[in-house]
PDB file of C-alpha atoms in Angstrom:
ATOM      1  CA  ALA E   4     -28.246 -26.667   4.655  1.00  0.00           C
ATOM      2  CA  GLN E   5     -24.722 -26.138   5.804  1.00  0.00           C
ATOM      3  CA  THR E   6     -24.154 -24.460   9.154  1.00  0.00           C
ATOM      4  CA  VAL E   7     -21.026 -23.008  10.685  1.00  0.00           C
ATOM      5  CA  THR E   8     -20.690 -22.622  14.456  1.00  0.00           C
ATOM      6  CA  GLN E   9     -18.179 -20.514  16.312  1.00  0.00           C
ATOM      7  CA  SER E  10     -18.725 -21.196  19.985  1.00  0.00           C
ATOM      8  CA  GLN E  11     -16.460 -18.450  21.334  1.00  0.00           C
ATOM      9  CA  PRO E  12     -17.988 -14.966  20.947  1.00  0.00           C
ATOM     10  CA  GLU E  13     -14.874 -13.396  22.509  1.00  0.00           C
ATOM     11  CA  MET E  14     -11.303 -14.462  23.154  1.00  0.00           C
ATOM     12  CA  SER E  15      -8.340 -12.717  24.703  1.00  0.00           C
ATOM     13  CA  VAL E  16      -4.616 -13.345  24.297  1.00  0.00           C
ATOM     14  CA  GLN E  17      -1.454 -11.630  25.443  1.00  0.00           C
ATOM     15  CA  GLU E  18       1.069 -10.395  22.954  1.00  0.00           C
ATOM     16  CA  ALA E  19       3.526 -13.106  21.868  1.00  0.00           C
ATOM     17  CA  GLU E  20       1.254 -15.864  23.173  1.00  0.00           C
ATOM     18  CA  THR E  21      -0.720 -18.440  21.191  1.00  0.00           C
ATOM     19  CA  VAL E  22      -4.494 -18.581  20.852  1.00  0.00           C
ATOM     20  CA  THR E  23      -6.837 -21.040  19.187  1.00  0.00           C
ATOM     21  CA  LEU E  24     -10.228 -20.117  17.762  1.00  0.00           C
ATOM     22  CA  SER E  25     -12.783 -22.889  17.322  1.00  0.00           C
ATOM     23  CA  CYS E  26     -15.103 -23.639  14.431  1.00  0.00           C
ATOM     24  CA  THR E  27     -17.366 -26.556  13.665  1.00  0.00           C
ATOM     25  CA  TYR E  28     -19.499 -27.074  10.599  1.00  0.00           C
ATOM     26  CA  ASP E  29     -22.175 -29.373   9.364  1.00  0.00           C
ATOM     27  CA  THR E  30     -22.386 -30.724   5.844  1.00  0.00           C
ATOM     28  CA  SER E  31     -23.211 -33.857   3.935  1.00  0.00           C
ATOM     29  CA  GLU E  32     -20.767 -32.979   1.183  1.00  0.00           C
ATOM     30  CA  SER E  33     -17.390 -34.676   0.891  1.00  0.00           C
ATOM     31  CA  ASP E  34     -15.707 -31.997  -1.200  1.00  0.00           C
ATOM     32  CA  TYR E  35     -15.639 -28.464   0.158  1.00  0.00           C
ATOM     33  CA  TYR E  36     -13.489 -25.540   1.242  1.00  0.00           C
ATOM     34  CA  LEU E  37     -12.998 -23.876   4.592  1.00  0.00           C
ATOM     35  CA  PHE E  38     -11.752 -20.376   5.271  1.00  0.00           C
ATOM     36  CA  TRP E  39     -10.848 -18.045   8.093  1.00  0.00           C
ATOM     37  CA  TYR E  40     -11.450 -14.371   7.406  1.00  0.00           C
ATOM     38  CA  LYS E  41     -10.270 -11.486   9.570  1.00  0.00           C
ATOM     39  CA  GLN E  42     -12.286  -8.284   9.950  1.00  0.00           C
ATOM     40  CA  PRO E  43     -10.329  -5.502  11.687  1.00  0.00           C
ATOM     41  CA  PRO E  44     -11.971  -2.277  12.889  1.00  0.00           C
ATOM     42  CA  SER E  45     -11.812  -0.951   9.306  1.00  0.00           C
ATOM     43  CA  ARG E  46     -14.366  -3.724   8.545  1.00  0.00           C
ATOM     44  CA  GLN E  47     -12.459  -4.881   5.446  1.00  0.00           C
ATOM     45  CA  MET E  48     -12.742  -8.670   5.180  1.00  0.00           C
ATOM     46  CA  ILE E  49      -9.297 -10.206   4.755  1.00  0.00           C
ATOM     47  CA  LEU E  50      -8.640 -13.846   3.959  1.00  0.00           C
ATOM     48  CA  VAL E  51      -6.331 -15.347   6.560  1.00  0.00           C
ATOM     49  CA  ILE E  52      -6.114 -18.986   5.530  1.00  0.00           C
ATOM     50  CA  ARG E  53      -7.952 -21.626   3.506  1.00  0.00           C
ATOM     51  CA  GLN E  54      -8.194 -25.384   3.509  1.00  0.00           C
ATOM     52  CA  GLU E  55      -9.446 -27.826   0.897  1.00  0.00           C
ATOM     53  CA  ALA E  56     -11.304 -30.751   2.421  1.00  0.00           C
ATOM     54  CA  TYR E  57      -9.555 -33.321   0.253  1.00  0.00           C
ATOM     55  CA  LYS E  58      -6.161 -32.292   1.619  1.00  0.00           C
ATOM     56  CA  GLN E  59      -5.185 -34.048   4.803  1.00  0.00           C
ATOM     57  CA  GLN E  60      -2.311 -31.687   5.507  1.00  0.00           C
ATOM     58  CA  ASN E  61      -3.232 -28.710   7.648  1.00  0.00           C
ATOM     59  CA  ALA E  62      -2.786 -25.331   5.983  1.00  0.00           C
ATOM     60  CA  THR E  63      -0.231 -22.868   7.335  1.00  0.00           C
ATOM     61  CA  GLU E  64       0.347 -19.199   6.551  1.00  0.00           C
ATOM     62  CA  ASN E  65       3.208 -17.726   8.576  1.00  0.00           C
ATOM     63  CA  ARG E  66       1.917 -17.383  12.168  1.00  0.00           C
ATOM     64  CA  PHE E  67      -1.510 -18.774  11.272  1.00  0.00           C
ATOM     65  CA  SER E  68      -2.269 -22.466  11.064  1.00  0.00           C
ATOM     66  CA  VAL E  69      -5.348 -24.643  11.156  1.00  0.00           C
ATOM     67  CA  ASN E  70      -6.261 -27.937  12.763  1.00  0.00           C
ATOM     68  CA  PHE E  71      -8.614 -29.587  10.291  1.00  0.00           C
ATOM     69  CA  GLN E  72     -10.427 -32.641  11.606  1.00  0.00           C
ATOM     70  CA  LYS E  73     -12.680 -33.807   8.769  1.00  0.00           C
ATOM     71  CA  ALA E  74     -14.381 -36.642  10.636  1.00  0.00           C
ATOM     72  CA  ALA E  75     -15.189 -34.355  13.544  1.00  0.00           C
ATOM     73  CA  LYS E  76     -16.117 -31.492  11.164  1.00  0.00           C
ATOM     74  CA  SER E  77     -13.832 -29.177  13.056  1.00  0.00           C
ATOM     75  CA  PHE E  78     -11.643 -26.377  11.697  1.00  0.00           C
ATOM     76  CA  SER E  79      -9.792 -24.397  14.361  1.00  0.00           C
ATOM     77  CA  LEU E  80      -7.408 -21.506  13.780  1.00  0.00           C
ATOM     78  CA  LYS E  81      -4.188 -21.162  15.753  1.00  0.00           C
ATOM     79  CA  ILE E  82      -2.449 -17.814  15.918  1.00  0.00           C
ATOM     80  CA  SER E  83       1.119 -18.030  17.184  1.00  0.00           C
ATOM     81  CA  ASP E  84       3.206 -15.145  18.526  1.00  0.00           C
ATOM     82  CA  SER E  85       0.112 -12.925  18.693  1.00  0.00           C
ATOM     83  CA  GLN E  86       0.548  -9.289  17.735  1.00  0.00           C
ATOM     84  CA  LEU E  87      -1.532  -6.202  18.516  1.00  0.00           C
ATOM     85  CA  GLY E  88      -2.493  -6.070  14.851  1.00  0.00           C
ATOM     86  CA  ASP E  89      -4.178  -9.449  15.143  1.00  0.00           C
ATOM     87  CA  ALA E  90      -6.999  -7.892  17.166  1.00  0.00           C
ATOM     88  CA  ALA E  91     -10.129  -8.256  15.044  1.00  0.00           C
ATOM     89  CA  MET E  92     -13.280 -10.260  14.422  1.00  0.00           C
ATOM     90  CA  TYR E  93     -12.487 -13.652  12.967  1.00  0.00           C
ATOM     91  CA  PHE E  94     -15.023 -15.485  10.853  1.00  0.00           C
ATOM     92  CA  CYS E  95     -14.980 -19.113   9.895  1.00  0.00           C
ATOM     93  CA  ALA E  96     -16.597 -19.817   6.518  1.00  0.00           C
ATOM     94  CA  PHE E  97     -17.570 -22.873   4.512  1.00  0.00           C
ATOM     95  CA  SER E  98     -18.112 -23.350   0.806  1.00  0.00           C
ATOM     96  CA  ASP E  99     -18.942 -26.445  -1.167  1.00  0.00           C
ATOM     97  CA  SER E 100     -18.798 -26.505  -4.953  1.00  0.00           C
ATOM     98  CA  GLY E 101     -21.792 -24.219  -4.960  1.00  0.00           C
ATOM     99  CA  TYR E 102     -22.227 -20.524  -5.072  1.00  0.00           C
ATOM    100  CA  ALA E 103     -21.587 -18.804  -1.775  1.00  0.00           C
ATOM    101  CA  LEU E 104     -19.894 -18.785   1.574  1.00  0.00           C
ATOM    102  CA  ASN E 105     -21.650 -19.753   4.789  1.00  0.00           C
ATOM    103  CA  PHE E 106     -20.272 -17.790   7.718  1.00  0.00           C
ATOM    104  CA  GLY E 107     -20.167 -18.366  11.426  1.00  0.00           C
ATOM    105  CA  LYS E 108     -21.154 -15.530  13.745  1.00  0.00           C
ATOM    106  CA  GLY E 109     -17.571 -14.619  14.476  1.00  0.00           C
ATOM    107  CA  THR E 110     -15.127 -14.500  17.361  1.00  0.00           C
ATOM    108  CA  SER E 111     -13.848 -11.179  18.633  1.00  0.00           C
ATOM    109  CA  LEU E 112     -10.139 -11.444  19.460  1.00  0.00           C
ATOM    110  CA  LEU E 113      -8.596  -9.006  21.916  1.00  0.00           C
ATOM    111  CA  VAL E 114      -4.810  -8.805  22.114  1.00  0.00           C
ATOM    112  CA  THR E 115      -3.379  -7.316  25.296  1.00  0.00           C
ATOM    113  CA  PRO E 116       0.129  -5.899  25.678  1.00  0.00           C
TER     114      PRO E 116
ATOM    115  CA  ASP B   8      -4.522  -1.981  -8.825  1.00  0.00           C
ATOM    116  CA  GLY B   9      -7.163  -4.672  -9.107  1.00  0.00           C
ATOM    117  CA  GLY B  10      -9.891  -4.769  -6.544  1.00  0.00           C
ATOM    118  CA  ILE B  11     -13.473  -4.173  -5.513  1.00  0.00           C
ATOM    119  CA  THR B  12     -14.870  -0.753  -4.769  1.00  0.00           C
ATOM    120  CA  GLN B  13     -18.101   0.068  -2.981  1.00  0.00           C
ATOM    121  CA  SER B  14     -19.760   3.435  -2.735  1.00  0.00           C
ATOM    122  CA  PRO B  15     -20.761   5.309  -0.799  1.00  0.00           C
ATOM    123  CA  LYS B  16     -18.978   4.363   2.402  1.00  0.00           C
ATOM    124  CA  TYR B  17     -21.837   5.755   4.491  1.00  0.00           C
ATOM    125  CA  LEU B  18     -25.442   6.137   3.358  1.00  0.00           C
ATOM    126  CA  PHE B  19     -28.428   7.567   5.135  1.00  0.00           C
ATOM    127  CA  ARG B  20     -31.977   6.858   4.064  1.00  0.00           C
ATOM    128  CA  LYS B  21     -35.326   8.151   5.139  1.00  0.00           C
ATOM    129  CA  GLU B  22     -38.178   5.774   5.784  1.00  0.00           C
ATOM    130  CA  GLY B  23     -39.936   4.819   2.554  1.00  0.00           C
ATOM    131  CA  GLN B  24     -37.054   5.658   0.232  1.00  0.00           C
ATOM    132  CA  ASN B  25     -35.235   3.307  -2.103  1.00  0.00           C
ATOM    133  CA  VAL B  26     -31.451   3.536  -2.164  1.00  0.00           C
ATOM    134  CA  THR B  27     -28.846   1.916  -4.398  1.00  0.00           C
ATOM    135  CA  LEU B  28     -25.458   0.692  -3.241  1.00  0.00           C
ATOM    136  CA  SER B  29     -22.708   0.506  -5.827  1.00  0.00           C
ATOM    137  CA  CYS B  30     -20.244  -2.361  -6.287  1.00  0.00           C
ATOM    138  CA  GLU B  31     -17.586  -2.380  -9.012  1.00  0.00           C
ATOM    139  CA  GLN B  32     -14.744  -4.831  -9.603  1.00  0.00           C
ATOM    140  CA  ASN B  33     -11.841  -4.836 -12.055  1.00  0.00           C
ATOM    141  CA  LEU B  34     -10.662  -8.347 -11.255  1.00  0.00           C
ATOM    142  CA  ASN B  35     -12.412  -9.825 -14.303  1.00  0.00           C
ATOM    143  CA  HIS B  36     -14.379 -12.084 -11.971  1.00  0.00           C
ATOM    144  CA  ASP B  37     -17.555 -13.697 -13.242  1.00  0.00           C
ATOM    145  CA  ALA B  38     -19.344 -14.179  -9.919  1.00  0.00           C
ATOM    146  CA  MET B  39     -20.439 -11.394  -7.593  1.00  0.00           C
ATOM    147  CA  TYR B  40     -22.219 -11.442  -4.255  1.00  0.00           C
ATOM    148  CA  TRP B  41     -23.985  -9.186  -1.774  1.00  0.00           C
ATOM    149  CA  TYR B  42     -23.881  -9.906   1.951  1.00  0.00           C
ATOM    150  CA  ARG B  43     -25.502  -8.177   4.887  1.00  0.00           C
ATOM    151  CA  GLN B  44     -23.734  -7.979   8.243  1.00  0.00           C
ATOM    152  CA  ASP B  45     -25.543  -7.270  11.506  1.00  0.00           C
ATOM    153  CA  PRO B  46     -23.951  -7.263  14.967  1.00  0.00           C
ATOM    154  CA  GLY B  47     -23.615 -10.813  16.257  1.00  0.00           C
ATOM    155  CA  GLN B  48     -25.038 -12.304  13.066  1.00  0.00           C
ATOM    156  CA  GLY B  49     -22.064 -12.901  10.842  1.00  0.00           C
ATOM    157  CA  LEU B  50     -22.597 -12.385   7.110  1.00  0.00           C
ATOM    158  CA  ARG B  51     -25.795 -13.404   5.355  1.00  0.00           C
ATOM    159  CA  LEU B  52     -26.216 -13.759   1.595  1.00  0.00           C
ATOM    160  CA  ILE B  53     -28.674 -11.407  -0.094  1.00  0.00           C
ATOM    161  CA  TYR B  54     -28.145 -12.022  -3.830  1.00  0.00           C
ATOM    162  CA  TYR B  55     -25.524 -13.493  -6.075  1.00  0.00           C
ATOM    163  CA  SER B  56     -24.738 -13.494  -9.773  1.00  0.00           C
ATOM    164  CA  GLN B  57     -22.576 -16.026 -11.564  1.00  0.00           C
ATOM    165  CA  ILE B  58     -22.780 -14.409 -14.986  1.00  0.00           C
ATOM    166  CA  VAL B  59     -23.928 -11.216 -16.654  1.00  0.00           C
ATOM    167  CA  ASN B  60     -27.710 -10.833 -16.940  1.00  0.00           C
ATOM    168  CA  ASP B  61     -28.346 -13.599 -14.431  1.00  0.00           C
ATOM    169  CA  PHE B  62     -28.723 -13.486 -10.657  1.00  0.00           C
ATOM    170  CA  GLN B  63     -30.191 -15.600  -7.887  1.00  0.00           C
ATOM    171  CA  LYS B  64     -31.763 -14.904  -4.498  1.00  0.00           C
ATOM    172  CA  GLY B  65     -29.816 -15.701  -1.403  1.00  0.00           C
ATOM    173  CA  ASP B  66     -31.070 -16.376   2.099  1.00  0.00           C
ATOM    174  CA  ILE B  67     -32.452 -12.899   2.840  1.00  0.00           C
ATOM    175  CA  ALA B  68     -33.474 -11.408  -0.539  1.00  0.00           C
ATOM    176  CA  GLU B  69     -36.817  -9.936   0.542  1.00  0.00           C
ATOM    177  CA  GLY B  70     -36.837  -6.163   0.209  1.00  0.00           C
ATOM    178  CA  TYR B  71     -33.761  -6.066  -2.029  1.00  0.00           C
ATOM    179  CA  SER B  72     -33.196  -6.064  -5.777  1.00  0.00           C
ATOM    180  CA  VAL B  73     -30.122  -6.296  -8.008  1.00  0.00           C
ATOM    181  CA  SER B  74     -29.060  -6.053 -11.627  1.00  0.00           C
ATOM    182  CA  ARG B  75     -26.058  -7.408 -13.544  1.00  0.00           C
ATOM    183  CA  GLU B  76     -25.860  -5.598 -16.852  1.00  0.00           C
ATOM    184  CA  LYS B  77     -22.070  -5.502 -16.917  1.00  0.00           C
ATOM    185  CA  LYS B  78     -19.489  -7.958 -15.700  1.00  0.00           C
ATOM    186  CA  GLU B  79     -17.819  -5.283 -13.594  1.00  0.00           C
ATOM    187  CA  SER B  80     -20.899  -3.977 -11.815  1.00  0.00           C
ATOM    188  CA  PHE B  81     -23.468  -5.455  -9.411  1.00  0.00           C
ATOM    189  CA  PRO B  82     -25.558  -2.725  -7.772  1.00  0.00           C
ATOM    190  CA  LEU B  83     -27.898  -3.486  -4.879  1.00  0.00           C
ATOM    191  CA  THR B  84     -31.132  -1.575  -4.329  1.00  0.00           C
ATOM    192  CA  VAL B  85     -32.612  -1.527  -0.860  1.00  0.00           C
ATOM    193  CA  THR B  86     -36.314  -0.933  -1.309  1.00  0.00           C
ATOM    194  CA  SER B  87     -38.905   0.482   1.062  1.00  0.00           C
ATOM    195  CA  ALA B  88     -40.157  -3.089   1.496  1.00  0.00           C
ATOM    196  CA  GLN B  89     -37.064  -3.964   3.528  1.00  0.00           C
ATOM    197  CA  LYS B  90     -38.301  -3.646   7.102  1.00  0.00           C
ATOM    198  CA  ASN B  91     -34.981  -3.215   8.860  1.00  0.00           C
ATOM    199  CA  PRO B  92     -32.353  -2.062   6.368  1.00  0.00           C
ATOM    200  CA  THR B  93     -29.877  -0.515   8.810  1.00  0.00           C
ATOM    201  CA  ALA B  94     -26.790  -2.723   8.461  1.00  0.00           C
ATOM    202  CA  PHE B  95     -23.338  -3.038   6.959  1.00  0.00           C
ATOM    203  CA  TYR B  96     -23.359  -4.293   3.364  1.00  0.00           C
ATOM    204  CA  LEU B  97     -20.464  -6.149   1.771  1.00  0.00           C
ATOM    205  CA  CYS B  98     -19.941  -6.949  -1.879  1.00  0.00           C
ATOM    206  CA  ALA B  99     -17.672  -9.801  -2.984  1.00  0.00           C
ATOM    207  CA  SER B 100     -16.483 -11.420  -6.178  1.00  0.00           C
ATOM    208  CA  LYS B 101     -14.997 -14.727  -7.224  1.00  0.00           C
ATOM    209  CA  ALA B 102     -13.275 -16.009 -10.333  1.00  0.00           C
ATOM    210  CA  SER B 103     -15.050 -18.826 -12.134  1.00  0.00           C
ATOM    211  CA  GLY B 104     -13.105 -22.022 -11.914  1.00  0.00           C
ATOM    212  CA  SER B 105     -11.143 -20.745  -8.948  1.00  0.00           C
ATOM    213  CA  SER B 106      -9.317 -23.678  -7.471  1.00  0.00           C
ATOM    214  CA  TYR B 107      -9.926 -22.354  -3.982  1.00  0.00           C
ATOM    215  CA  ASN B 108     -13.475 -21.030  -4.282  1.00  0.00           C
ATOM    216  CA  GLU B 109     -12.147 -17.896  -2.603  1.00  0.00           C
ATOM    217  CA  GLN B 110     -14.137 -14.674  -2.490  1.00  0.00           C
ATOM    218  CA  PHE B 111     -12.634 -11.192  -2.412  1.00  0.00           C
ATOM    219  CA  PHE B 112     -14.473  -8.444  -0.543  1.00  0.00           C
ATOM    220  CA  GLY B 113     -15.004  -4.751  -1.003  1.00  0.00           C
ATOM    221  CA  PRO B 114     -14.673  -2.252   1.869  1.00  0.00           C
ATOM    222  CA  GLY B 115     -18.423  -2.157   2.577  1.00  0.00           C
ATOM    223  CA  THR B 116     -21.219   0.383   2.855  1.00  0.00           C
ATOM    224  CA  ARG B 117     -22.825   1.324   6.137  1.00  0.00           C
ATOM    225  CA  LEU B 118     -26.547   2.063   5.603  1.00  0.00           C
ATOM    226  CA  THR B 119     -28.538   3.864   8.270  1.00  0.00           C
ATOM    227  CA  VAL B 120     -32.262   4.509   8.143  1.00  0.00           C
ATOM    228  CA  LEU B 121     -33.281   7.762   9.796  1.00  0.00           C
TER     229      LEU B 121
END
């Protein structure tokens, strides 16, 4: 079974600063997908960024980027120029070619002015 | 606008009652999913359906039931057999053959047992 581990239950960052959220996963598959979802206080799950395992290039979406280390099974999320609206729960998720997403337990991000 | 709707937003249930949570999507997605979210637990898969009239148990299916009579709809029934049903429930959908395997989520239903 695949597992996803987020080792940081809570993180804090000042506005305009950079923060990195960690995620590791365990799988025997070679082809899979990784995601970061954001859940603000409204509790709507919003896709932040995704990465295909076969792509060596790290995905980037505006201020959000990932550091994908396939051999180490690591998938961290970097948020640059943090904004108050970035405050939320962030979930790392894994999916192989199968049916569903496996989620980590989440990291709560606090953004301070 | 295309999307996923869940109703009601809040639901209260007495002990011993069955309740049904609604999930509707107009994205023309084949696959639909139900997840349960508890504090500090992340999201856990209850049931999923990849095609109409077919569904499979997820990791925590005990005490729940589903149906998939229409492509657009995937209701979840929380039965009296579910020992601790108070939680936040999220429905999701995914297009078959999606190159990214990405799931889209509804706004959720908060269920509280009184």
